[in-house]
Structures are given as C-alpha cells and as structure tokens.
Amino acid sequence: MKIDFASQKLEDAAHGEKNGTFSELSKIIRRADGKNSQIIPSHIGEVLNDLLAANTCADLPPSTHPHPLQGDRKGEFVVDIPHQRGRGKFRIIFRPNHTNDQNFRIDNPKTITKITIIELCCDYH
C-alpha cells in the first residue's frame, strides 16, 4: 500500500529521524506504554513493512488483526503491534486516503490501497 503520515514528525519517527536512532519513536512508545514497555521500535517497523508489502488492506497478514474502528473513530482502521507476549493492546491507527477515487469503498478492504497513518503506538481501549 502507499503510506503517508499525518505529520512530518510522525514520518520522521517511523523512519528513524535523520540520524537513524529511532529516539522519537522510542518516546512515542514510552508515552503510550511507560518506561518498561515490551514494545520496541522494530515491532512497529515490522508492522509498517507489512503495510508497505500489502497491495490492499485485505492483503494484510491475519496476525496484524486489521479491522475498522467504530463510534467517534469511524472511518479509521487499526493493525496490532506484536510484542514478546503475543498480541497486545497497542495499535497503529490509519485512515484510507482515497480522494476522488471512484473505486474506493470504506466497507471494502480490497479497495483500500492508500493510507495515512495517524498514530504509531496507541491504546484506544
């Protein structure tokens, strides 16, 4: 899929900033899960690679558990961020980015080919 980011700061964090340290991504993880988090930047990197490798949202591996959100987050989707203890509570949140695309349908994951990542490590529960 084609991936955009909601902000330059988020994109820099996902790509390891300019120095490749992933310090900003580590800060995002610490804010979400605390100092002793089981999540590390490479876990998020694995999911980002899965998103890049998939042609559509329907092609994502079942292990990422892709699904739409509801309520005030309707129109957004999530994928799980794995960690050492298996499927966790943290997710990457994205929304389809299909301006003027007549083939796009929000209810059909096979039509989602472009996304904008909103959050890299979020517990919305």
Short mmCIF file of N, CA and C in Angstrom, two decimals:
data_model
loop_
_atom_site.label_atom_id
_atom_site.label_comp_id
_atom_site.label_asym_id
_atom_site.label_seq_id
_atom_site.Cartn_x
_atom_site.Cartn_y
_atom_site.Cartn_z
N MET A 1 0.85 -1.18 0.00
CA MET A 1 0.00 0.00 0.00
C MET A 1 0.89 1.24 0.00
N LYS A 2 0.31 2.31 -0.45
CA LYS A 2 1.00 3.59 -0.39
C LYS A 2 0.72 4.19 0.98
N ILE A 3 1.77 4.59 1.68
CA ILE A 3 1.63 5.10 3.04
C ILE A 3 2.07 6.55 3.11
N ASP A 4 1.20 7.38 3.70
CA ASP A 4 1.52 8.75 4.07
C ASP A 4 1.39 8.84 5.58
N PHE A 5 1.87 9.93 6.13
CA PHE A 5 1.79 10.15 7.57
C PHE A 5 1.04 11.45 7.84
N ALA A 6 0.34 11.50 8.96
CA ALA A 6 -0.45 12.67 9.31
C ALA A 6 0.44 13.89 9.59
N SER A 7 1.70 13.67 9.95
CA SER A 7 2.61 14.78 10.20
C SER A 7 4.03 14.37 9.84
N GLN A 8 4.86 15.37 9.61
CA GLN A 8 6.27 15.11 9.32
C GLN A 8 6.96 14.49 10.52
N LYS A 9 6.57 14.92 11.73
CA LYS A 9 7.17 14.36 12.95
C LYS A 9 6.90 12.86 13.06
N LEU A 10 5.69 12.46 12.73
CA LEU A 10 5.33 11.04 12.76
C LEU A 10 6.12 10.25 11.72
N GLU A 11 6.26 10.82 10.53
CA GLU A 11 7.02 10.16 9.48
C GLU A 11 8.50 10.03 9.88
N ASP A 12 9.06 11.09 10.44
CA ASP A 12 10.45 11.03 10.89
C ASP A 12 10.64 9.97 11.96
N ALA A 13 9.69 9.88 12.90
CA ALA A 13 9.78 8.87 13.96
C ALA A 13 9.75 7.47 13.37
N ALA A 14 8.89 7.25 12.39
CA ALA A 14 8.75 5.92 11.77
C ALA A 14 10.00 5.52 11.00
N HIS A 15 10.71 6.50 10.44
CA HIS A 15 11.89 6.21 9.64
C HIS A 15 13.20 6.40 10.38
N GLY A 16 13.14 6.64 11.68
CA GLY A 16 14.36 6.75 12.47
C GLY A 16 15.01 8.10 12.41
N GLU A 17 14.21 9.15 12.20
CA GLU A 17 14.74 10.50 12.07
C GLU A 17 15.85 10.53 11.04
N LYS A 18 16.58 11.56 11.03
CA LYS A 18 17.67 11.67 10.04
C LYS A 18 18.92 10.93 10.50
N ASN A 19 19.02 10.66 11.80
CA ASN A 19 20.22 10.00 12.31
C ASN A 19 20.04 8.50 12.52
N GLY A 20 18.86 7.95 12.24
CA GLY A 20 18.63 6.52 12.34
C GLY A 20 18.57 5.95 13.74
N THR A 21 18.32 6.81 14.74
CA THR A 21 18.33 6.32 16.13
C THR A 21 16.98 5.84 16.64
N PHE A 22 15.90 6.22 15.99
CA PHE A 22 14.54 5.90 16.44
C PHE A 22 14.26 6.44 17.84
N SER A 23 14.92 7.52 18.23
CA SER A 23 14.70 8.09 19.56
C SER A 23 13.29 8.67 19.68
N GLU A 24 12.77 9.30 18.62
CA GLU A 24 11.41 9.84 18.69
C GLU A 24 10.38 8.72 18.76
N LEU A 25 10.59 7.65 18.03
CA LEU A 25 9.68 6.51 18.09
C LEU A 25 9.72 5.88 19.49
N SER A 26 10.88 5.81 20.08
CA SER A 26 11.01 5.30 21.45
C SER A 26 10.24 6.18 22.43
N LYS A 27 10.26 7.49 22.21
CA LYS A 27 9.49 8.41 23.07
C LYS A 27 7.99 8.17 22.91
N ILE A 28 7.55 7.96 21.68
CA ILE A 28 6.13 7.68 21.44
C ILE A 28 5.71 6.41 22.16
N ILE A 29 6.56 5.39 22.11
CA ILE A 29 6.26 4.12 22.80
C ILE A 29 6.22 4.33 24.31
N ARG A 30 7.18 5.06 24.86
CA ARG A 30 7.20 5.31 26.31
C ARG A 30 5.97 6.09 26.76
N ARG A 31 5.54 7.07 25.97
CA ARG A 31 4.33 7.83 26.33
C ARG A 31 3.10 6.91 26.34
N ALA A 32 3.06 5.96 25.42
CA ALA A 32 1.91 5.06 25.32
C ALA A 32 1.93 3.96 26.36
N ASP A 33 3.12 3.41 26.66
CA ASP A 33 3.19 2.19 27.48
C ASP A 33 4.12 2.28 28.69
N GLY A 34 4.72 3.41 28.92
CA GLY A 34 5.57 3.54 30.09
C GLY A 34 7.02 3.15 29.82
N LYS A 35 7.81 3.34 30.83
CA LYS A 35 9.26 3.16 30.72
C LYS A 35 9.69 1.73 30.43
N ASN A 36 8.97 0.76 30.98
CA ASN A 36 9.36 -0.65 30.84
C ASN A 36 8.51 -1.37 29.79
N SER A 37 8.24 -0.72 28.69
CA SER A 37 7.39 -1.27 27.65
C SER A 37 7.98 -2.55 27.05
N GLN A 38 7.10 -3.45 26.65
CA GLN A 38 7.50 -4.66 25.95
C GLN A 38 7.62 -4.41 24.45
N ILE A 39 7.18 -3.23 24.01
CA ILE A 39 7.23 -2.88 22.60
C ILE A 39 8.55 -2.17 22.31
N ILE A 40 9.17 -2.53 21.20
CA ILE A 40 10.40 -1.86 20.79
C ILE A 40 10.18 -1.33 19.37
N PRO A 41 10.97 -0.34 18.93
CA PRO A 41 10.76 0.22 17.59
C PRO A 41 10.71 -0.81 16.47
N SER A 42 11.47 -1.89 16.58
CA SER A 42 11.45 -2.87 15.49
C SER A 42 10.09 -3.57 15.37
N HIS A 43 9.33 -3.67 16.47
CA HIS A 43 7.99 -4.24 16.38
C HIS A 43 7.11 -3.37 15.49
N ILE A 44 7.20 -2.06 15.67
CA ILE A 44 6.43 -1.14 14.84
C ILE A 44 6.94 -1.20 13.41
N GLY A 45 8.25 -1.30 13.24
CA GLY A 45 8.84 -1.42 11.91
C GLY A 45 8.33 -2.63 11.16
N GLU A 46 8.14 -3.75 11.86
CA GLU A 46 7.62 -4.96 11.23
C GLU A 46 6.21 -4.73 10.67
N VAL A 47 5.39 -4.05 11.45
CA VAL A 47 4.02 -3.79 11.01
C VAL A 47 4.02 -2.81 9.85
N LEU A 48 4.88 -1.79 9.91
CA LEU A 48 4.98 -0.85 8.79
C LEU A 48 5.42 -1.57 7.53
N ASN A 49 6.33 -2.52 7.66
CA ASN A 49 6.74 -3.32 6.50
C ASN A 49 5.59 -4.16 5.95
N ASP A 50 4.77 -4.70 6.86
CA ASP A 50 3.58 -5.45 6.41
C ASP A 50 2.63 -4.54 5.64
N LEU A 51 2.44 -3.32 6.13
CA LEU A 51 1.57 -2.37 5.44
C LEU A 51 2.12 -2.02 4.06
N LEU A 52 3.43 -1.81 3.98
CA LEU A 52 4.05 -1.49 2.69
C LEU A 52 3.97 -2.65 1.70
N ALA A 53 4.12 -3.86 2.19
CA ALA A 53 4.15 -5.04 1.33
C ALA A 53 2.76 -5.43 0.81
N ALA A 54 1.73 -5.06 1.54
CA ALA A 54 0.37 -5.43 1.12
C ALA A 54 -0.09 -4.54 -0.03
N ASN A 55 -0.77 -5.14 -0.98
CA ASN A 55 -1.36 -4.35 -2.07
C ASN A 55 -2.61 -3.61 -1.61
N THR A 56 -3.39 -4.27 -0.75
CA THR A 56 -4.61 -3.68 -0.21
C THR A 56 -4.71 -4.03 1.27
N CYS A 57 -5.64 -3.42 1.94
CA CYS A 57 -5.86 -3.73 3.36
C CYS A 57 -6.27 -5.19 3.54
N ALA A 58 -6.94 -5.75 2.56
CA ALA A 58 -7.37 -7.15 2.62
C ALA A 58 -6.18 -8.11 2.56
N ASP A 59 -5.03 -7.65 2.07
CA ASP A 59 -3.85 -8.50 1.93
C ASP A 59 -2.96 -8.50 3.17
N LEU A 60 -3.33 -7.77 4.20
CA LEU A 60 -2.51 -7.74 5.41
C LEU A 60 -2.53 -9.10 6.10
N PRO A 61 -1.42 -9.49 6.73
CA PRO A 61 -1.39 -10.78 7.41
C PRO A 61 -2.42 -10.82 8.55
N PRO A 62 -3.09 -11.96 8.72
CA PRO A 62 -4.07 -12.08 9.81
C PRO A 62 -3.47 -11.78 11.19
N SER A 63 -2.18 -11.99 11.35
CA SER A 63 -1.54 -11.74 12.65
C SER A 63 -1.60 -10.27 13.05
N THR A 64 -1.77 -9.37 12.08
CA THR A 64 -1.87 -7.95 12.41
C THR A 64 -3.29 -7.57 12.82
N HIS A 65 -4.24 -8.47 12.62
CA HIS A 65 -5.63 -8.28 13.01
C HIS A 65 -6.18 -6.93 12.54
N PRO A 66 -6.13 -6.65 11.23
CA PRO A 66 -6.64 -5.37 10.74
C PRO A 66 -8.16 -5.30 10.88
N HIS A 67 -8.65 -4.17 11.38
CA HIS A 67 -10.10 -4.00 11.49
C HIS A 67 -10.46 -2.52 11.59
N PRO A 68 -11.70 -2.20 11.19
CA PRO A 68 -12.16 -0.81 11.28
C PRO A 68 -12.55 -0.47 12.71
N LEU A 69 -12.48 0.81 13.02
CA LEU A 69 -12.93 1.29 14.32
C LEU A 69 -14.36 1.79 14.19
N GLN A 70 -14.99 2.01 15.35
CA GLN A 70 -16.37 2.45 15.36
C GLN A 70 -16.52 3.69 16.23
N GLY A 71 -17.72 4.16 16.35
CA GLY A 71 -18.01 5.31 17.20
C GLY A 71 -17.36 6.57 16.67
N ASP A 72 -16.71 7.32 17.58
CA ASP A 72 -16.10 8.58 17.16
C ASP A 72 -14.85 8.38 16.31
N ARG A 73 -14.40 7.13 16.17
CA ARG A 73 -13.25 6.83 15.31
C ARG A 73 -13.66 6.11 14.03
N LYS A 74 -14.95 6.17 13.70
CA LYS A 74 -15.44 5.54 12.48
C LYS A 74 -14.71 6.13 11.28
N GLY A 75 -14.32 5.27 10.34
CA GLY A 75 -13.55 5.69 9.18
C GLY A 75 -12.07 5.45 9.35
N GLU A 76 -11.65 5.09 10.57
CA GLU A 76 -10.25 4.77 10.85
C GLU A 76 -10.11 3.26 11.02
N PHE A 77 -8.91 2.76 10.80
CA PHE A 77 -8.61 1.35 10.89
C PHE A 77 -7.39 1.16 11.79
N VAL A 78 -7.22 -0.05 12.29
CA VAL A 78 -6.06 -0.36 13.13
C VAL A 78 -5.44 -1.69 12.72
N VAL A 79 -4.16 -1.80 13.04
CA VAL A 79 -3.44 -3.07 12.99
C VAL A 79 -2.71 -3.22 14.31
N ASP A 80 -2.60 -4.45 14.77
CA ASP A 80 -1.94 -4.73 16.05
C ASP A 80 -0.43 -4.57 15.93
N ILE A 81 0.17 -4.15 17.03
CA ILE A 81 1.63 -4.16 17.16
C ILE A 81 1.97 -5.36 18.04
N PRO A 82 2.67 -6.36 17.50
CA PRO A 82 3.01 -7.53 18.30
C PRO A 82 4.12 -7.19 19.30
N HIS A 83 4.22 -7.99 20.33
CA HIS A 83 5.34 -7.87 21.25
C HIS A 83 5.66 -9.24 21.80
N GLN A 84 6.59 -9.31 22.73
CA GLN A 84 7.09 -10.61 23.20
C GLN A 84 5.99 -11.52 23.75
N ARG A 85 4.94 -10.95 24.28
CA ARG A 85 3.88 -11.77 24.86
C ARG A 85 2.72 -12.00 23.89
N GLY A 86 2.95 -11.79 22.59
CA GLY A 86 1.90 -12.03 21.61
C GLY A 86 1.14 -10.77 21.25
N ARG A 87 -0.13 -10.92 20.96
CA ARG A 87 -0.96 -9.79 20.55
C ARG A 87 -1.23 -8.89 21.74
N GLY A 88 -0.89 -7.65 21.60
CA GLY A 88 -1.03 -6.71 22.70
C GLY A 88 -2.18 -5.75 22.50
N LYS A 89 -2.21 -4.74 23.33
CA LYS A 89 -3.28 -3.76 23.29
C LYS A 89 -2.93 -2.54 22.45
N PHE A 90 -1.72 -2.48 21.93
CA PHE A 90 -1.28 -1.30 21.19
C PHE A 90 -1.45 -1.50 19.69
N ARG A 91 -1.81 -0.41 19.03
CA ARG A 91 -2.16 -0.46 17.62
C ARG A 91 -1.53 0.69 16.84
N ILE A 92 -1.41 0.51 15.54
CA ILE A 92 -1.14 1.59 14.62
C ILE A 92 -2.50 1.96 14.02
N ILE A 93 -2.82 3.24 14.07
CA ILE A 93 -4.11 3.72 13.56
C ILE A 93 -3.89 4.44 12.24
N PHE A 94 -4.73 4.12 11.26
CA PHE A 94 -4.64 4.78 9.96
C PHE A 94 -6.02 5.02 9.39
N ARG A 95 -6.07 5.87 8.39
CA ARG A 95 -7.33 6.10 7.67
C ARG A 95 -7.03 5.98 6.17
N PRO A 96 -8.00 5.50 5.42
CA PRO A 96 -7.82 5.43 3.97
C PRO A 96 -7.61 6.84 3.41
N ASN A 97 -6.83 6.93 2.35
CA ASN A 97 -6.50 8.20 1.74
C ASN A 97 -6.83 8.12 0.25
N HIS A 98 -8.12 8.14 -0.07
CA HIS A 98 -8.58 7.93 -1.44
C HIS A 98 -9.42 9.10 -1.92
N THR A 99 -8.82 10.24 -2.09
CA THR A 99 -9.53 11.41 -2.59
C THR A 99 -9.87 11.21 -4.06
N ASN A 100 -11.12 11.42 -4.40
CA ASN A 100 -11.60 11.34 -5.79
C ASN A 100 -11.33 9.98 -6.45
N ASP A 101 -11.36 8.92 -5.70
CA ASP A 101 -11.17 7.57 -6.25
C ASP A 101 -12.53 6.88 -6.29
N GLN A 102 -13.08 6.72 -7.45
CA GLN A 102 -14.42 6.15 -7.59
C GLN A 102 -14.49 4.67 -7.25
N ASN A 103 -13.36 3.98 -7.26
CA ASN A 103 -13.34 2.55 -6.92
C ASN A 103 -13.27 2.29 -5.43
N PHE A 104 -12.99 3.32 -4.64
CA PHE A 104 -12.84 3.15 -3.19
C PHE A 104 -14.19 3.03 -2.50
N ARG A 105 -14.24 2.05 -1.58
CA ARG A 105 -15.40 1.89 -0.69
C ARG A 105 -14.89 1.61 0.70
N ILE A 106 -15.30 2.41 1.66
CA ILE A 106 -14.82 2.29 3.03
C ILE A 106 -15.14 0.91 3.62
N ASP A 107 -16.19 0.27 3.14
CA ASP A 107 -16.60 -1.03 3.67
C ASP A 107 -15.96 -2.21 2.94
N ASN A 108 -15.04 -1.93 2.00
CA ASN A 108 -14.40 -3.00 1.25
C ASN A 108 -12.87 -2.89 1.37
N PRO A 109 -12.25 -3.71 2.24
CA PRO A 109 -10.80 -3.63 2.44
C PRO A 109 -9.98 -3.84 1.17
N LYS A 110 -10.57 -4.51 0.16
CA LYS A 110 -9.85 -4.74 -1.10
C LYS A 110 -9.65 -3.46 -1.90
N THR A 111 -10.41 -2.41 -1.56
CA THR A 111 -10.28 -1.15 -2.28
C THR A 111 -9.36 -0.16 -1.55
N ILE A 112 -8.88 -0.52 -0.38
CA ILE A 112 -8.00 0.38 0.39
C ILE A 112 -6.56 0.11 -0.02
N THR A 113 -6.00 1.02 -0.81
CA THR A 113 -4.64 0.87 -1.31
C THR A 113 -3.73 2.02 -0.89
N LYS A 114 -4.31 3.08 -0.35
CA LYS A 114 -3.55 4.25 0.11
C LYS A 114 -4.03 4.61 1.50
N ILE A 115 -3.09 4.80 2.42
CA ILE A 115 -3.47 5.12 3.78
C ILE A 115 -2.63 6.27 4.33
N THR A 116 -3.17 6.91 5.36
CA THR A 116 -2.45 7.92 6.13
C THR A 116 -2.38 7.42 7.56
N ILE A 117 -1.18 7.26 8.07
CA ILE A 117 -1.01 6.81 9.45
C ILE A 117 -1.22 8.00 10.38
N ILE A 118 -2.09 7.79 11.37
CA ILE A 118 -2.45 8.84 12.31
C ILE A 118 -1.67 8.69 13.62
N GLU A 119 -1.52 7.44 14.08
CA GLU A 119 -0.80 7.17 15.33
C GLU A 119 0.03 5.91 15.16
N LEU A 120 1.24 5.93 15.73
CA LEU A 120 2.16 4.78 15.60
C LEU A 120 2.10 3.81 16.77
N CYS A 121 1.62 4.23 17.91
CA CYS A 121 1.53 3.35 19.08
C CYS A 121 0.45 3.90 19.99
N CYS A 122 -0.73 3.29 19.90
CA CYS A 122 -1.89 3.84 20.60
C CYS A 122 -2.66 2.71 21.27
N ASP A 123 -3.12 2.99 22.49
CA ASP A 123 -4.08 2.11 23.16
C ASP A 123 -5.38 2.91 23.28
N TYR A 124 -6.34 2.61 22.41
CA TYR A 124 -7.59 3.37 22.39
C TYR A 124 -8.66 2.74 23.26
N HIS A 125 -8.34 1.64 23.92
CA HIS A 125 -9.34 0.93 24.75
C HIS A 125 -9.68 1.72 26.00
#
